mmCIF file of C-alpha atoms and ligand atoms in Angstrom:
data_model
loop_
_atom_site.group_PDB
_atom_site.id
_atom_site.type_symbol
_atom_site.label_atom_id
_atom_site.label_comp_id
_atom_site.label_asym_id
_atom_site.label_seq_id
_atom_site.Cartn_x
_atom_site.Cartn_y
_atom_site.Cartn_z
ATOM 1 C CA MET A 1 54.915 -16.698 -31.854
ATOM 2 C CA ASN A 2 56.700 -19.762 -33.220
ATOM 3 C CA ALA A 3 55.126 -23.228 -33.159
ATOM 4 C CA THR A 4 56.979 -24.436 -30.039
ATOM 5 C CA LEU A 5 56.081 -21.343 -28.067
ATOM 6 C CA ALA A 6 52.460 -21.595 -29.180
ATOM 7 C CA MET A 7 52.377 -25.228 -28.070
ATOM 8 C CA LEU A 8 53.884 -24.393 -24.683
ATOM 9 C CA PHE A 9 51.449 -21.558 -24.309
ATOM 10 C CA SER A 10 48.437 -23.761 -25.004
ATOM 11 C CA LEU A 11 49.820 -26.434 -22.645
ATOM 12 C CA PHE A 12 50.157 -23.777 -19.961
ATOM 13 C CA ILE A 13 46.548 -22.650 -20.513
ATOM 14 C CA THR A 14 45.343 -26.269 -20.338
ATOM 15 C CA LEU A 15 47.220 -26.895 -17.076
ATOM 16 C CA LEU A 16 45.854 -23.675 -15.650
ATOM 17 C CA ALA A 17 42.313 -24.701 -16.549
ATOM 18 C CA LEU A 18 42.843 -28.176 -15.054
ATOM 19 C CA SER A 19 44.332 -26.888 -11.832
ATOM 20 C CA SER A 20 41.661 -24.262 -11.315
ATOM 21 C CA SER A 21 38.900 -26.812 -11.878
ATOM 22 C CA SER A 22 40.504 -29.214 -9.401
ATOM 23 C CA LEU A 23 40.871 -26.372 -6.916
ATOM 24 C CA ALA A 24 37.218 -25.443 -7.213
ATOM 25 C CA ALA A 25 35.415 -27.124 -4.313
ATOM 26 C CA PRO A 26 33.134 -29.936 -5.502
ATOM 27 C CA PHE A 27 30.888 -29.217 -2.523
ATOM 28 C CA GLU A 28 28.768 -26.213 -1.881
ATOM 29 C CA VAL A 29 27.867 -24.772 1.470
ATOM 30 C CA PHE A 30 24.236 -25.328 2.293
ATOM 31 C CA VAL A 31 22.529 -22.989 4.741
ATOM 32 C CA PRO A 32 18.993 -24.273 5.176
ATOM 33 C CA PRO A 33 16.478 -21.798 6.607
ATOM 34 C CA VAL A 34 14.622 -23.131 9.659
ATOM 35 C CA THR A 35 10.869 -22.925 8.974
ATOM 36 C CA TYR A 36 9.626 -24.336 12.290
ATOM 37 C CA PRO A 37 9.769 -23.314 15.099
ATOM 38 C CA HIS A 38 9.040 -19.693 14.197
ATOM 39 C CA ALA A 39 8.452 -16.496 16.183
ATOM 40 C CA LYS A 40 4.885 -17.467 17.206
ATOM 41 C CA THR A 41 5.778 -20.987 18.300
ATOM 42 C CA VAL A 42 5.104 -22.033 21.889
ATOM 43 C CA TRP A 43 6.480 -25.351 23.079
ATOM 44 C CA ARG A 44 6.052 -27.020 26.443
ATOM 45 C CA ALA A 45 8.729 -29.008 28.203
ATOM 46 C CA GLY A 46 8.379 -32.726 27.503
ATOM 47 C CA GLU A 47 6.464 -32.347 24.228
ATOM 48 C CA HIS A 48 7.719 -33.733 20.941
ATOM 49 C CA HIS A 49 7.938 -31.388 17.971
ATOM 50 C CA ASN A 50 9.017 -31.644 14.394
ATOM 51 C CA VAL A 51 11.700 -29.072 13.592
ATOM 52 C CA THR A 52 11.559 -28.288 9.855
ATOM 53 C CA TRP A 53 13.858 -26.484 7.430
ATOM 54 C CA ASP A 54 13.784 -25.702 3.757
ATOM 55 C CA VAL A 55 15.848 -28.058 1.593
ATOM 56 C CA THR A 56 14.583 -26.885 -1.802
ATOM 57 C CA ASP A 57 17.857 -25.071 -2.584
ATOM 58 C CA ALA A 58 20.102 -27.885 -1.382
ATOM 59 C CA PRO A 59 23.007 -28.606 -3.701
ATOM 60 C CA LYS A 60 23.407 -32.196 -4.937
ATOM 61 C CA GLN A 61 26.598 -32.717 -2.972
ATOM 62 C CA ILE A 62 27.286 -31.094 0.333
ATOM 63 C CA SER A 63 30.413 -31.458 2.419
ATOM 64 C CA ASN A 64 28.633 -32.608 5.546
ATOM 65 C CA SER A 65 25.160 -34.085 5.482
ATOM 66 C CA LEU A 66 25.015 -35.001 9.172
ATOM 67 C CA GLY A 67 22.877 -32.582 11.110
ATOM 68 C CA TYR A 68 22.697 -31.531 14.746
ATOM 69 C CA ILE A 69 20.032 -29.548 16.545
ATOM 70 C CA PHE A 70 20.840 -27.514 19.645
ATOM 71 C CA LEU A 71 18.903 -25.092 21.782
ATOM 72 C CA ARG A 72 20.099 -21.517 22.175
ATOM 73 C CA HIS A 73 19.009 -19.362 25.079
ATOM 74 C CA ALA A 74 20.281 -16.122 26.635
ATOM 75 C CA GLY A 75 23.057 -15.900 24.073
ATOM 76 C CA LYS A 76 24.369 -19.409 24.698
ATOM 77 C CA ILE A 77 24.090 -22.567 22.638
ATOM 78 C CA ASP A 78 23.708 -25.628 24.842
ATOM 79 C CA LEU A 79 26.263 -27.774 23.019
ATOM 80 C CA ALA A 80 26.321 -30.355 25.820
ATOM 81 C CA HIS A 81 22.697 -31.366 25.218
ATOM 82 C CA PRO A 82 21.856 -31.702 21.526
ATOM 83 C CA LEU A 83 18.115 -32.148 20.877
ATOM 84 C CA ALA A 84 19.027 -34.378 17.934
ATOM 85 C CA GLU A 85 22.255 -35.510 16.354
ATOM 86 C CA LYS A 86 23.646 -37.245 13.278
ATOM 87 C CA PHE A 87 20.477 -37.102 11.218
ATOM 88 C CA ASP A 88 20.360 -36.460 7.477
ATOM 89 C CA ILE A 89 20.319 -32.682 6.983
ATOM 90 C CA LEU A 90 18.750 -33.139 3.543
ATOM 91 C CA LYS A 91 15.508 -34.666 4.838
ATOM 92 C CA GLY A 92 14.243 -31.271 6.008
ATOM 93 C CA HIS A 93 12.721 -32.264 9.341
ATOM 94 C CA GLN A 94 13.645 -33.861 12.627
ATOM 95 C CA ARG A 95 11.544 -34.771 15.638
ATOM 96 C CA VAL A 96 12.869 -33.453 18.940
ATOM 97 C CA LYS A 97 11.798 -33.634 22.567
ATOM 98 C CA VAL A 98 11.505 -30.278 24.304
ATOM 99 C CA PRO A 99 13.855 -30.382 27.309
ATOM 100 C CA HIS A 100 12.892 -29.250 30.799
ATOM 101 C CA VAL A 101 14.423 -25.805 30.686
ATOM 102 C CA ALA A 102 13.582 -22.514 32.401
ATOM 103 C CA PRO A 103 10.490 -20.982 30.732
ATOM 104 C CA GLY A 104 11.391 -18.154 28.380
ATOM 105 C CA HIS A 105 10.641 -16.252 25.197
ATOM 106 C CA ASP A 106 14.063 -16.176 23.647
ATOM 107 C CA TYR A 107 14.774 -19.784 22.772
ATOM 108 C CA GLN A 108 16.178 -20.577 19.356
ATOM 109 C CA ILE A 109 16.821 -23.765 17.471
ATOM 110 C CA VAL A 110 20.321 -23.998 16.080
ATOM 111 C CA LEU A 111 20.564 -26.296 13.091
ATOM 112 C CA LEU A 112 24.104 -27.383 12.323
ATOM 113 C CA GLY A 113 25.320 -29.405 9.410
ATOM 114 C CA ASP A 114 27.154 -28.155 6.426
ATOM 115 C CA SER A 115 26.677 -24.742 7.908
ATOM 116 C CA GLY A 116 24.737 -23.307 10.801
ATOM 117 C CA ASN A 117 21.379 -21.638 10.914
ATOM 118 C CA TRP A 118 19.197 -20.322 13.700
ATOM 119 C CA SER A 119 15.443 -20.182 14.031
ATOM 120 C CA PRO A 120 13.691 -16.988 15.136
ATOM 121 C CA LYS A 121 13.250 -16.654 18.902
ATOM 122 C CA PHE A 122 10.293 -18.660 20.197
ATOM 123 C CA THR A 123 8.755 -19.550 23.550
ATOM 124 C CA ILE A 124 9.187 -22.552 25.811
ATOM 125 C CA ARG A 125 6.748 -22.902 28.706
ATOM 126 C CA ALA A 126 7.067 -25.081 31.744
HETATM 127 C C1 NAG B 1 7.676 -33.540 10.026
HETATM 128 O O1 NAG B 1 7.487 -32.580 9.018
HETATM 129 C C2 NAG B 1 7.717 -33.077 7.707
HETATM 130 C C3 NAG B 1 7.660 -31.912 6.753
HETATM 131 O O2 NAG B 1 6.504 -31.137 6.914
HETATM 132 C C4 NAG B 1 6.722 -34.165 7.408
HETATM 133 O O3 NAG B 1 6.941 -34.682 6.123
HETATM 134 C C5 NAG B 1 6.864 -35.282 8.439
HETATM 135 O O4 NAG B 1 5.905 -36.269 8.230
HETATM 136 C C6 NAG B 1 6.751 -34.717 9.837
HETATM 137 N N1 NAG B 1 7.079 -35.766 10.796
HETATM 138 C C7 NAG B 1 6.426 -35.910 11.954
HETATM 139 C C8 NAG B 1 6.946 -36.982 12.851
HETATM 140 O O5 NAG B 1 5.510 -35.187 12.284
#
């Protein structure tokens, strides 16, 4: 390889390295596991409860730190009635009011932010 070719080659490698580092997303996807409610949880309509999730593995920067909590029941997420919205997903907990819904054993909390996560199925009583 002559000197000019070697220079072009190293320039090419440098550009490649630069472009791949700028292509690499600066944000990581954060999927926080819901720790409460869990499978043995029983809530009653009208009560306030503190939904919690594990933030110990949270990356320093995430693409969306605004969280939403919805209720899922019978295979449907009730997107029209969030239990909480626009809170900081990195704080790891959020107080919600249990809505007046049909009693059932297959309710789930859906935590949305950077990514979505569902709690185990739990019970809501009248
Ligand atoms: C909710 O839970 C978190 C984490 O366990 C705790 O730090 C916080 O004080 C609780 N908040 C309420 C309102 O109970």
